[in-house]
CSV table of C-alpha atoms and ligand atoms in Angstrom, one decimal:
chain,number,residue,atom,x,y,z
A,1,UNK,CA,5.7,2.0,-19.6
A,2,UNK,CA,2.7,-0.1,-18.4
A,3,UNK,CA,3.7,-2.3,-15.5
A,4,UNK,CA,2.3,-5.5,-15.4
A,5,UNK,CA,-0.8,-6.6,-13.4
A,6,UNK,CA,-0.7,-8.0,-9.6
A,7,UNK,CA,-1.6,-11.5,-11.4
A,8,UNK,CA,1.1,-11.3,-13.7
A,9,UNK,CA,3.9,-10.2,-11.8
A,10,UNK,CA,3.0,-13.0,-9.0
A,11,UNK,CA,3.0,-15.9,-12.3
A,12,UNK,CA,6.4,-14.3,-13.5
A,13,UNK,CA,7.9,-14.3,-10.5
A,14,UNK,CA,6.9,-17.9,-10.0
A,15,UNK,CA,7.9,-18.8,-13.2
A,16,UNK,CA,11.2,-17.4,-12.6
A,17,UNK,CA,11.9,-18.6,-9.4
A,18,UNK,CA,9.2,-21.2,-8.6
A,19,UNK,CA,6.7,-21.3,-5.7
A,20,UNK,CA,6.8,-18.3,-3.6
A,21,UNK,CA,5.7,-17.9,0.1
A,22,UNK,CA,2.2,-16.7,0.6
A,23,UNK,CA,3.7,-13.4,2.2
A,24,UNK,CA,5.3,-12.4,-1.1
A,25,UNK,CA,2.3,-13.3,-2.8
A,26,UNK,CA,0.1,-10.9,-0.3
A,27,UNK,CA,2.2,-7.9,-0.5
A,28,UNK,CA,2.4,-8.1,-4.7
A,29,UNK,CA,-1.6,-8.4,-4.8
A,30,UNK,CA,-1.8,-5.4,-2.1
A,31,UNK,CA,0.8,-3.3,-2.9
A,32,UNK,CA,2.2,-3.9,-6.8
A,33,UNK,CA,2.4,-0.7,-8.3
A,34,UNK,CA,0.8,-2.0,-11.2
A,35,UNK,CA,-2.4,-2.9,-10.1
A,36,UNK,CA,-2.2,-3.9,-6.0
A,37,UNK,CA,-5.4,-3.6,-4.4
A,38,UNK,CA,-4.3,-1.0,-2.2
A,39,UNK,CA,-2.1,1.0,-4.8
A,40,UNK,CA,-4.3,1.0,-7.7
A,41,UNK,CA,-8.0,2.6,-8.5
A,42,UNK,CA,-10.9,0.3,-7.7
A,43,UNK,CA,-12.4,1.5,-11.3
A,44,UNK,CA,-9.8,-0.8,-13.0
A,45,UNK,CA,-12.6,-3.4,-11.6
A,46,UNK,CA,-15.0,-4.1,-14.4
A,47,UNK,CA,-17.6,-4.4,-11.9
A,48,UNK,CA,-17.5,-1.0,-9.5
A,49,UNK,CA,-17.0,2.5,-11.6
A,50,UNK,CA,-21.0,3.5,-11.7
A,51,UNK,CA,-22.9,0.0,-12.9
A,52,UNK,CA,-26.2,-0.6,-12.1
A,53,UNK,CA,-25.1,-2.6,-9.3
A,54,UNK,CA,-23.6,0.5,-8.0
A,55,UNK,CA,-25.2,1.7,-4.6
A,56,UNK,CA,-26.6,5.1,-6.0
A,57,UNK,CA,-26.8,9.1,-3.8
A,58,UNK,CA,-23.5,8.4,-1.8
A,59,UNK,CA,-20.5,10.4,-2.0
A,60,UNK,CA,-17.8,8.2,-0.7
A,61,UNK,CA,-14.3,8.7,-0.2
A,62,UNK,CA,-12.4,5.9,-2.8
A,63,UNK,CA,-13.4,2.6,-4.8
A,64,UNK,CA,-11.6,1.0,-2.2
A,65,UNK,CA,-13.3,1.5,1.5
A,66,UNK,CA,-16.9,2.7,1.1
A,67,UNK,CA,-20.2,1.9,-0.2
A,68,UNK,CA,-18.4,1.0,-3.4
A,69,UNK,CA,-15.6,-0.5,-2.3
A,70,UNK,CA,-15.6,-3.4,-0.4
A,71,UNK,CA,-15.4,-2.4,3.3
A,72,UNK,CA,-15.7,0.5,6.0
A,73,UNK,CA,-14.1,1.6,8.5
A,74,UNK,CA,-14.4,3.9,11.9
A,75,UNK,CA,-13.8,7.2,10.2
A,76,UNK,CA,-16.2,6.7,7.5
A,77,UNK,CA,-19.1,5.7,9.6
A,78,UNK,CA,-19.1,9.2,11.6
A,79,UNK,CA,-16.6,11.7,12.9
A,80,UNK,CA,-17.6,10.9,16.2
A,81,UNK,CA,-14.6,8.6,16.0
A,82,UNK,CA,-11.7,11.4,14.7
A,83,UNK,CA,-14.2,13.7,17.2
A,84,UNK,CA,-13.0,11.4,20.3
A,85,UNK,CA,-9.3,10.8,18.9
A,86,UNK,CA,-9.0,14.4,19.1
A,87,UNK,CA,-10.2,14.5,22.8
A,88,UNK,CA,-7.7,11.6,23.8
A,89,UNK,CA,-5.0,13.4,21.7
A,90,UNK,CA,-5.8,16.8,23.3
A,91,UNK,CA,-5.4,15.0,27.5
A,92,UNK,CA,-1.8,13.5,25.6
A,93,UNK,CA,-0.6,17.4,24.1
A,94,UNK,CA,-1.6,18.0,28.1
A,95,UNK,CA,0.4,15.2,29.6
A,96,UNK,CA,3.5,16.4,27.6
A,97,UNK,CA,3.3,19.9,28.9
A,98,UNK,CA,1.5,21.6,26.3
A,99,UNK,CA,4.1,21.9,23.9
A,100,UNK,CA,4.5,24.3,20.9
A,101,UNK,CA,3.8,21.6,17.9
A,102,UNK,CA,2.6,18.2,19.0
A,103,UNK,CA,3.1,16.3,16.0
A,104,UNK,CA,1.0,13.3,14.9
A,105,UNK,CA,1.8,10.3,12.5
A,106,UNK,CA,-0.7,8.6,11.1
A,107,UNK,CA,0.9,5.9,9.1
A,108,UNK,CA,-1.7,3.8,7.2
A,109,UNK,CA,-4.0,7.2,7.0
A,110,UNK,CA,-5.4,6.1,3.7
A,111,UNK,CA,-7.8,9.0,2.5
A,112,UNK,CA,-7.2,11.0,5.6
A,113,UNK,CA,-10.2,11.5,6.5
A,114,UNK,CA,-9.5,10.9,10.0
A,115,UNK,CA,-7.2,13.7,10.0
A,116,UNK,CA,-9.7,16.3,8.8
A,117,UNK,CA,-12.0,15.2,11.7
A,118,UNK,CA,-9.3,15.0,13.8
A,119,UNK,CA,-8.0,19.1,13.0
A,120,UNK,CA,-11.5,19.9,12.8
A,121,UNK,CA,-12.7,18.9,16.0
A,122,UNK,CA,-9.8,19.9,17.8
A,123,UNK,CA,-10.4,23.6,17.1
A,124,UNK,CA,-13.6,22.4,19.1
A,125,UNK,CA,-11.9,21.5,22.1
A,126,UNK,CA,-8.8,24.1,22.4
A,127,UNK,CA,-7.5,26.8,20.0
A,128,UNK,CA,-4.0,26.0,21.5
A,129,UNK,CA,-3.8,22.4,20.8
A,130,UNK,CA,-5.2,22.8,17.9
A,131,UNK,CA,-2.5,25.8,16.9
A,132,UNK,CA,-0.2,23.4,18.1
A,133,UNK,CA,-0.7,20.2,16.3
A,134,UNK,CA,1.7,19.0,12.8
A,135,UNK,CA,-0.5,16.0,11.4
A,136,UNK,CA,1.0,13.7,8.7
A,137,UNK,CA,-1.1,11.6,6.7
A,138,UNK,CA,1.7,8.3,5.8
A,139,UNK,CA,0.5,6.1,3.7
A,140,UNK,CA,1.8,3.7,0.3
A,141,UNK,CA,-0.5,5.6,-1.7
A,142,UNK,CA,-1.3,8.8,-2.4
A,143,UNK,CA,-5.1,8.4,-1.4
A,144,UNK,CA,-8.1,10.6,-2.1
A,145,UNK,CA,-6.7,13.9,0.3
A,146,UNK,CA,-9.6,15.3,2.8
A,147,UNK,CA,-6.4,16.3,4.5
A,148,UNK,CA,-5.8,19.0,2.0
A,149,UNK,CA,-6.0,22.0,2.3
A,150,UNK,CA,-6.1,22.0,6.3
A,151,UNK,CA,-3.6,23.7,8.7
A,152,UNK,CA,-1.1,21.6,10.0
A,153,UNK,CA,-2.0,18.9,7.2
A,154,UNK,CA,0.5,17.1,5.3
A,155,UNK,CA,1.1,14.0,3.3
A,156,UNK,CA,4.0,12.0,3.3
A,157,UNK,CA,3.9,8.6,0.4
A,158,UNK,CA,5.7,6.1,1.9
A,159,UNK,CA,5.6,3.1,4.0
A,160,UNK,CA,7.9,3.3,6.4
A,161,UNK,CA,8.2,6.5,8.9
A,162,UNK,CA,10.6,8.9,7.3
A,163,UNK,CA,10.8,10.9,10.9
A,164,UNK,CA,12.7,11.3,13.7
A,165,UNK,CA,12.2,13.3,17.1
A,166,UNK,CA,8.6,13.3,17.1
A,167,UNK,CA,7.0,14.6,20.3
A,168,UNK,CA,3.4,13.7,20.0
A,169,UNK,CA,1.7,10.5,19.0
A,170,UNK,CA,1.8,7.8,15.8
A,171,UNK,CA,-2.2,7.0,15.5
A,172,UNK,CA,-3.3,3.8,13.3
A,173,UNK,CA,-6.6,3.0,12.1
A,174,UNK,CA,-6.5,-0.4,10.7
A,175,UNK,CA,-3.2,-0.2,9.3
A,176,UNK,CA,-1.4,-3.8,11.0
A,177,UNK,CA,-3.7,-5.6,9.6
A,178,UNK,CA,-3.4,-4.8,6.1
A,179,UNK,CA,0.5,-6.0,6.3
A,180,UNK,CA,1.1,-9.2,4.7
A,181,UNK,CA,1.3,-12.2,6.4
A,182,UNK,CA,3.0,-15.5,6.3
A,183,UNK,CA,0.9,-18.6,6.6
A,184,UNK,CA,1.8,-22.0,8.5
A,185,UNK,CA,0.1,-25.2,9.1
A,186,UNK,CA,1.2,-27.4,11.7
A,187,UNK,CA,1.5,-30.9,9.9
A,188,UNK,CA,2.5,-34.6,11.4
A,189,UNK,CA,6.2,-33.4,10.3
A,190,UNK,CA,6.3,-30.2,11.9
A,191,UNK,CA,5.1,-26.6,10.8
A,192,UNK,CA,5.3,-26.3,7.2
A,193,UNK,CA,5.1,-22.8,5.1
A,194,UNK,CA,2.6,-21.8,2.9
A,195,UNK,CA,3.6,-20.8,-0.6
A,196,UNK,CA,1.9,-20.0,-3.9
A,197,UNK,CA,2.2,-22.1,-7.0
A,198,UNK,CA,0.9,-22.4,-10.7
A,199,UNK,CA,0.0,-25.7,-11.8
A,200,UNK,CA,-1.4,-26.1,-15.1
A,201,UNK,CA,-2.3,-22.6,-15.5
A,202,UNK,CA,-3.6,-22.4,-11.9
A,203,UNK,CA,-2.6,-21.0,-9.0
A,204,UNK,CA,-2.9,-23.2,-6.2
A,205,UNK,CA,-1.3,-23.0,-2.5
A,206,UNK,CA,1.0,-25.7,-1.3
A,207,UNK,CA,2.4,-26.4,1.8
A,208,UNK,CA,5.5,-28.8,0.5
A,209,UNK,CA,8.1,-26.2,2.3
A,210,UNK,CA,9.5,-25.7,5.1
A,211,UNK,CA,10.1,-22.5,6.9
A,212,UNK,CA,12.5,-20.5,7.2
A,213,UNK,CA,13.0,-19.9,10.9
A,214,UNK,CA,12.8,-16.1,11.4
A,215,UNK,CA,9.0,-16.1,11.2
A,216,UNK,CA,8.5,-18.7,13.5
A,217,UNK,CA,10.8,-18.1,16.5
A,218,UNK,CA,7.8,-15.5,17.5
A,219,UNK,CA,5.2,-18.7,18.0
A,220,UNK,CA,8.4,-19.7,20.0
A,221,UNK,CA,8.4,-16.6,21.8
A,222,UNK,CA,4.3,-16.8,22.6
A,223,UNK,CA,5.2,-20.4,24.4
A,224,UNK,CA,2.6,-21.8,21.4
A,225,UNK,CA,2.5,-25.1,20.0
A,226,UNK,CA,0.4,-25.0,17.1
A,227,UNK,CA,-2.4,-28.7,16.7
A,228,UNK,CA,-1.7,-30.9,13.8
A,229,UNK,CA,-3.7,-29.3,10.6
A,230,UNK,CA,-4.2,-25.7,12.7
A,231,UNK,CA,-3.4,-23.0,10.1
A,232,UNK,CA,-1.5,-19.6,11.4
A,233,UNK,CA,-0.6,-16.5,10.1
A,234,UNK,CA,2.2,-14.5,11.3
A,235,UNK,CA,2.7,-10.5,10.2
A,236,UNK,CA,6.4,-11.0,9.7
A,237,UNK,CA,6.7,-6.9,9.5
A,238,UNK,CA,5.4,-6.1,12.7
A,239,UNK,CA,8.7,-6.6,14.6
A,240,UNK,CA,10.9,-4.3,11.9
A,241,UNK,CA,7.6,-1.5,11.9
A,242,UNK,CA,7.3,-1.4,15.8
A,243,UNK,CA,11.0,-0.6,16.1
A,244,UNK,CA,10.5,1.9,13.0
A,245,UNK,CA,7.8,3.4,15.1
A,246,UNK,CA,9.8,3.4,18.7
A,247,UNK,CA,12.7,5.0,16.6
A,248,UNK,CA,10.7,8.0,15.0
A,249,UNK,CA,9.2,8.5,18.5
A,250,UNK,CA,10.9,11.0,20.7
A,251,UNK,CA,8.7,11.2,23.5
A,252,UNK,CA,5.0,10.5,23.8
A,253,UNK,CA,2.2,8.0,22.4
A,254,UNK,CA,1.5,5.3,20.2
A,255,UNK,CA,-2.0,5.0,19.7
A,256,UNK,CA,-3.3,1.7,18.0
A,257,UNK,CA,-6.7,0.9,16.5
A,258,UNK,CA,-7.4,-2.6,14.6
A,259,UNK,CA,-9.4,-5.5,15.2
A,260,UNK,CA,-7.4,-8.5,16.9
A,261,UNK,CA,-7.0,-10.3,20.1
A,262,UNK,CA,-4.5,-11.6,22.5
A,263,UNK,CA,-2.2,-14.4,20.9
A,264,UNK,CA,-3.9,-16.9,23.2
A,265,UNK,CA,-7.6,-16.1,21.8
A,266,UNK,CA,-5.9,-15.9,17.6
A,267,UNK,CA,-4.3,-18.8,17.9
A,268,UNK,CA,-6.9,-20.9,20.0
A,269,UNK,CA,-7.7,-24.2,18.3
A,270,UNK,CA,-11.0,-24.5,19.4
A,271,UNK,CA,-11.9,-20.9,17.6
A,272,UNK,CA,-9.9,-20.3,15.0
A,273,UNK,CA,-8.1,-23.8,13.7
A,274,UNK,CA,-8.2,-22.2,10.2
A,275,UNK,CA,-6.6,-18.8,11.0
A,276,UNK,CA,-7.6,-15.4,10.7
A,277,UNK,CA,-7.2,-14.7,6.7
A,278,UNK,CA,-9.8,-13.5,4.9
A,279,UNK,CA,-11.0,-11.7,1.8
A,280,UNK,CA,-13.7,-8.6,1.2
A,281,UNK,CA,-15.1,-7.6,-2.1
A,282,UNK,CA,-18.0,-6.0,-2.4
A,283,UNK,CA,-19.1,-5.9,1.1
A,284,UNK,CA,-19.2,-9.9,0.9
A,285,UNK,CA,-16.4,-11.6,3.1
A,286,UNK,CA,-15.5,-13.9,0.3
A,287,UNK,CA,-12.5,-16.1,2.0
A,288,UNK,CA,-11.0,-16.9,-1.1
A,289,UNK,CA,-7.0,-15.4,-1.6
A,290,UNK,CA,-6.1,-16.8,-4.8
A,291,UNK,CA,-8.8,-15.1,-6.6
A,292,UNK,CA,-9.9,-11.7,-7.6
A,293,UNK,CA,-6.1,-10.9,-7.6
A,294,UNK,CA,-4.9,-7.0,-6.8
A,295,UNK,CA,-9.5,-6.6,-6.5
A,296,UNK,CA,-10.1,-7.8,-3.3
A,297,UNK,CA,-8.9,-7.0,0.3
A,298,UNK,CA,-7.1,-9.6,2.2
A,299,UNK,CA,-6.5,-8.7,6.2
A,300,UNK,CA,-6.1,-10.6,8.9
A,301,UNK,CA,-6.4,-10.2,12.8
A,302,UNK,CA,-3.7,-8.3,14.5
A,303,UNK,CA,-1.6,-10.2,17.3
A,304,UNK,CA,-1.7,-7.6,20.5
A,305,UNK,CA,0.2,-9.9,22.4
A,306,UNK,CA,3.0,-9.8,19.9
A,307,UNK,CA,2.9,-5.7,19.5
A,308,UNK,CA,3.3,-5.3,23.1
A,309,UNK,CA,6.3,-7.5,23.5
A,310,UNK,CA,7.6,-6.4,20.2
A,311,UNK,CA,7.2,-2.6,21.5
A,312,UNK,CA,8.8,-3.2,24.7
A,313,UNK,CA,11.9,-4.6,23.3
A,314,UNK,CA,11.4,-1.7,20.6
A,315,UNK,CA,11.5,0.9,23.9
A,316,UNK,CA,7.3,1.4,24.2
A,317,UNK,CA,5.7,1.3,27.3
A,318,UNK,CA,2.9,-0.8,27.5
A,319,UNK,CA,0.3,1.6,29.0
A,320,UNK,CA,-3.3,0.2,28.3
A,321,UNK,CA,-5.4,-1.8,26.1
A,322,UNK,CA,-9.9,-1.8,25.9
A,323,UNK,CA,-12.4,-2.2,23.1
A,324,UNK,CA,-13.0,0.3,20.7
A,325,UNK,CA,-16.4,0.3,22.5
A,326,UNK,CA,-15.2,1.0,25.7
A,327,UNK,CA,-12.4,4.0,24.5
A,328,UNK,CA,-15.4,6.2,22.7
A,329,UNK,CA,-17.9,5.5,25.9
A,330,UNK,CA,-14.9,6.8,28.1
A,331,UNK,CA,-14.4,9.9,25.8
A,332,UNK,CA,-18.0,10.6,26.1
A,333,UNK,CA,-19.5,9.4,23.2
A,334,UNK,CA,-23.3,9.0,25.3
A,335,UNK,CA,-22.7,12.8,25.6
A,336,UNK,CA,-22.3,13.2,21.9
A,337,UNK,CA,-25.2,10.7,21.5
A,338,UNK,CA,-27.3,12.5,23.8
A,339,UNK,CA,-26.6,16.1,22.0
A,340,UNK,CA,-27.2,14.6,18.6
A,341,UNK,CA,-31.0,15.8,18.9
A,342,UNK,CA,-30.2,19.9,19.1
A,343,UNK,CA,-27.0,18.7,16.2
A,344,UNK,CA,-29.5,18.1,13.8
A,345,UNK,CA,-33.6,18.5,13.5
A,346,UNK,CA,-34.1,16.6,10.0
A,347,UNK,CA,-35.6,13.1,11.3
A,348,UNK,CA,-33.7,10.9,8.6
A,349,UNK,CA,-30.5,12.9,9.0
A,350,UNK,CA,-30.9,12.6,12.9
A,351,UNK,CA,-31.4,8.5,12.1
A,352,UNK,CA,-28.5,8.5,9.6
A,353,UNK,CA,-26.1,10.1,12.2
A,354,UNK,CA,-27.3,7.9,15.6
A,355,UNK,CA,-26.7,4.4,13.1
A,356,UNK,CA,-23.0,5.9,12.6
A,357,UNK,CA,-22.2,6.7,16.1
A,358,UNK,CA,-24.1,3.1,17.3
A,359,UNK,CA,-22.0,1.3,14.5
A,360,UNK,CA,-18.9,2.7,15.7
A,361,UNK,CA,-19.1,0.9,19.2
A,362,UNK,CA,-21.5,-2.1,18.1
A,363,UNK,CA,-20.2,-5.1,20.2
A,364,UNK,CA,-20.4,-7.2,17.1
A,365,UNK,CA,-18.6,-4.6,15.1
A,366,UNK,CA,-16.2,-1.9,14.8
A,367,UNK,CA,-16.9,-1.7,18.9
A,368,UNK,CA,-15.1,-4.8,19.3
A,369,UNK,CA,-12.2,-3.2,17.7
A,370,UNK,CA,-8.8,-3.0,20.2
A,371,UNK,CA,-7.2,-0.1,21.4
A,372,UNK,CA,-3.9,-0.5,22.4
A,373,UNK,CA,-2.1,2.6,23.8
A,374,UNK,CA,1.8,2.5,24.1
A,375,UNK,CA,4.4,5.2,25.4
A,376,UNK,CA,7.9,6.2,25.2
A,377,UNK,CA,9.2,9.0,28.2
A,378,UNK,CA,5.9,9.2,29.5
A,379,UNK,CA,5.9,7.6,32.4
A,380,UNK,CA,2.5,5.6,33.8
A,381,UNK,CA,0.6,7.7,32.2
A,382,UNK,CA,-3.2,7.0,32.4
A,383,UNK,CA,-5.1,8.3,29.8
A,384,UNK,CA,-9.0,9.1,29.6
A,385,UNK,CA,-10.3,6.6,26.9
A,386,UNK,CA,-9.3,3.8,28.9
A,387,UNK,CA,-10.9,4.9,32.1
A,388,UNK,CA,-13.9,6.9,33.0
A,389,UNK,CA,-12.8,10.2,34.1
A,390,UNK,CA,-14.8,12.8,34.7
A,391,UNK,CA,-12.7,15.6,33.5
A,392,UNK,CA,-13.7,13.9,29.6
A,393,UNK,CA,-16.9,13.7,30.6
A,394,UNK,CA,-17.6,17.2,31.7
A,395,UNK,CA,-15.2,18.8,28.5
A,396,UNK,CA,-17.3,16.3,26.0
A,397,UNK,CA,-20.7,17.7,27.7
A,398,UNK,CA,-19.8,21.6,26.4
A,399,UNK,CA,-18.8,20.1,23.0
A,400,UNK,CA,-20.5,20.5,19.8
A,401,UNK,CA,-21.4,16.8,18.4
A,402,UNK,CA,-20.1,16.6,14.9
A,403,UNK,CA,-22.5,15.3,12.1
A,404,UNK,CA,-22.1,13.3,8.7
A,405,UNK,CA,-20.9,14.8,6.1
A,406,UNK,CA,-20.8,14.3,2.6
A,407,UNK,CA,-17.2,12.7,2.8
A,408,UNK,CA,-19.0,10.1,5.4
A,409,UNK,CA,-21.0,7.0,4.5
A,410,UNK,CA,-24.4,7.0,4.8
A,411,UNK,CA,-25.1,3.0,6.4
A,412,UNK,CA,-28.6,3.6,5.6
A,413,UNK,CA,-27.4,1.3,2.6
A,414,UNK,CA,-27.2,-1.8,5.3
A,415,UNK,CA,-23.6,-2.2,4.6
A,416,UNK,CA,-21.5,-4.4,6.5
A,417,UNK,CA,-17.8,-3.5,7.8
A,418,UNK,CA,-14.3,-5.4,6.7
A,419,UNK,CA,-14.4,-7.2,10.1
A,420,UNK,CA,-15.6,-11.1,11.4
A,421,UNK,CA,-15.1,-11.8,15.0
B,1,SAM,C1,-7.3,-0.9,5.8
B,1,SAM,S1,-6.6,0.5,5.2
B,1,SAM,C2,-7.1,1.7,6.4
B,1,SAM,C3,-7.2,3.1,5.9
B,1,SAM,C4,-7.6,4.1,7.0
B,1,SAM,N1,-6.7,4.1,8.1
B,1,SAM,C5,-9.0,3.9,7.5
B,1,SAM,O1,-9.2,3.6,8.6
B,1,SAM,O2,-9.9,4.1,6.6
B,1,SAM,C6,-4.9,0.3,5.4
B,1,SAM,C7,-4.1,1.4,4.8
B,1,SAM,O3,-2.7,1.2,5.2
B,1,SAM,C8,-1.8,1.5,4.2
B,1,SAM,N2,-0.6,0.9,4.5
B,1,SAM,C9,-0.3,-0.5,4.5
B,1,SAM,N3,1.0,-0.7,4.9
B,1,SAM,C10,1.6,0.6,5.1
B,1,SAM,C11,2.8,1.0,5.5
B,1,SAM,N4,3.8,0.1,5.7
B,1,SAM,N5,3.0,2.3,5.6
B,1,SAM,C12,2.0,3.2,5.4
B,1,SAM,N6,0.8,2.8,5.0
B,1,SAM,C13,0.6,1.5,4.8
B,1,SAM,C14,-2.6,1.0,3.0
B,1,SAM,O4,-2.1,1.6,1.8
B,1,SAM,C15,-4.0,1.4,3.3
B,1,SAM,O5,-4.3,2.7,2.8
């Protein structure tokens, strides 16, 4: 049986029940089996699937993130990045006593092609971590599988974590913010909700409700009082995924990659009166959520301030939080840079391969991403990407610097990433 489109389940569910809140409209267009942006194939898009507007000679990984899709992300511009994860995941197997399977969650792993650079590389830095590590690619699709066929690789479809007792660490890559959020606007009346209407055919947002209270008692919790007309979202599934996380967690890390900022910077009126929500087709940041329905990403920044207060109720250490800039250069990504040269001789593919590695810690980029690293039975622990420490340094220096490969995007192509400060 055909299900119906994202469009058409959102209309018949407000014709059935009227106006619904612009959470429940996010996660149909998202995630509707029938046609979500995340849970269908980007070719049901008249427009990508090989047209001469098509960006031609690049293998990418899906319709969805890459040079045909409408966005990029870290492991797609070069395995440096899964090349680093690996060397901050091998000093965490070592903090936790080197033990016999160190398992890693990647919820959110999309393609999983940060797991294949991930196992790859870690055979680099240490046959017994890598003989010791159990990596699960989680995510609400099935996804394109780089994974496959790897040792220690598996693939679980779901979207919560369906594990307990893990010893190891639960790595994200720009999975909080792809939840759905809930949108308020402070009016002269108070804070009023967000929801999504048809009016003559049209969809249309409306702010005529008021909120339920759950949502909001976490702006209550941040001490915030939102200014009259300011627009906020708020990822209403953070709190039940953080404890979901703390409970499959047994002892070790939570390692968390995504662009945001404190709650104070999101939420500052002078920045960002209008929120944080925005739309990505095609590579164009397009702003508009009530069009292009189950075809276009919608994302908005992640609140660290509320995952760390979230995860210490949920039983997760706060242990450090830097740029996405600062982790790699603490790694040793100027090692890998500087090694790039006897990597590869080709001049174009020596060019391709330094723009990946520079995009990945761009300031006004993917480098501006947060890192946020959380524990549970770990103690202080103080781990290398968030410190210099020459111990990275020197291990990076007698490492091999990975290279694009034909599952990577070539940004030759000037392409810009799903990200705006
Ligand atoms: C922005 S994409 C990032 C993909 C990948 N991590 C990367 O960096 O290229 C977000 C991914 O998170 C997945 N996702 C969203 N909510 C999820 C959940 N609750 N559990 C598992 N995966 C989820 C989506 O299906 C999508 O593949």
């Amino acid at each position: 049986m055909q299900l119906m489109s994202a469009e058409e389940e959102i209309r018949r569910r407000i014709a059935e029940k009227g106006p619904i809140t612009f959470g429940e409209f996010m996660e149909v267009a998202l995630y509707w089996p029938g046609g979500g942006y995340y849970t269908s194939s980007g070719n049901a898009d008249p427009l990508r699937g090989g047209g001469p507007e098509q960006p031609q000679g690049i293998q990418v990984s899906e319709e969805r993130i890459g040079a045909s899709g409408d966005y990029f992300t870290s492991p797609l511009a070069h395995p440096a990045f899964g090349a680093l994860i690996a060397v901050q995941l091998y000093q965490m197997w070592r903090i936790l006593d080197c033990p016999g399977v160190f398992t890693v969650l990647e919820p959110g792993a999309g393609d999983g092609l940060l797991c294949r650079d991930v196992l790859e590389y870690a055979g680099e830095v240490s046959r017994d971590f890598r003989d010791s590590l159990r990596y699960f690619c989680i995510d609400r699709r099935s996804g394109a599988g780089h994974e496959r066929g790897l040792a220690g690789a598996h693939r679980i479809v779901a979207d919560t974590l369906p594990l307990r007792g893990v010893v190891g660490c639960i790595l994200s890559n720009e999975l909080l913010d792809a939840f759905p959020v809930r949108q308020v606007v402070m009016q002269p009346e108070g804070l009023r909700e967000v929801y999504v209407d048809q009016v003559g055919g049209l969809l249309i947002a409306c702010t005529d409700y008021t909120f339920d209270v759950g949502p909001v008692s976490r702006l209550t919790d941040l001490d915030f009082v939102p200014a009259e007309g300011q627009t906020l979202e708020i990822n209403v599934d953070l709190a039940s995924w953080t404890f979901g996380v703390s409970r499959a967690l047994e002892r070790g890390f939570v390692l968390t990659v995504d662009y945001g900022r404190s709650a104070r910077e999101l939420y500052s009126v002078e920045e960002r009166f209008r929120g944080t929500l925005t739309t990505f087709y095609r590579h164009v940041q397009t702003d508009s959520p009530l069009e292009r329905i189950g075809r276009q990403d919608m994302t908005s920044q992640v609140d660290f301030t509320s995952v760390v207060r979230l995860g210490k109720r949920a039983g997760l250490d706060f242990l450090d939080i830097t740029d996405q800039r600062s982790f790699l250069g603490n790694l040793g990504m100027g090692h890998m840079l500087e090694r790039l040269r006897s990597a590869v001789t080709d001049r174009m593919e020596f060019a391709d391969n330094r723009r990946g590695m520079q995009e990945l810690v761009s300031p006004d980029g993917l480098g501006d991403f947060k890192v946020l690293a959380q524990g549970k039975n770990v103690g202080g622990a103080s781990l290398w990407g968030f410190e210099p420490s020459d111990e990275a340094r020197k291990l990076v220096a007698g490492l091999p610097t990975p290279v694009l490969t034909e599952r990577h995007l070539n940004l030759r192509q000037g392409l810009n990433p799903g990200w705006q400060g």
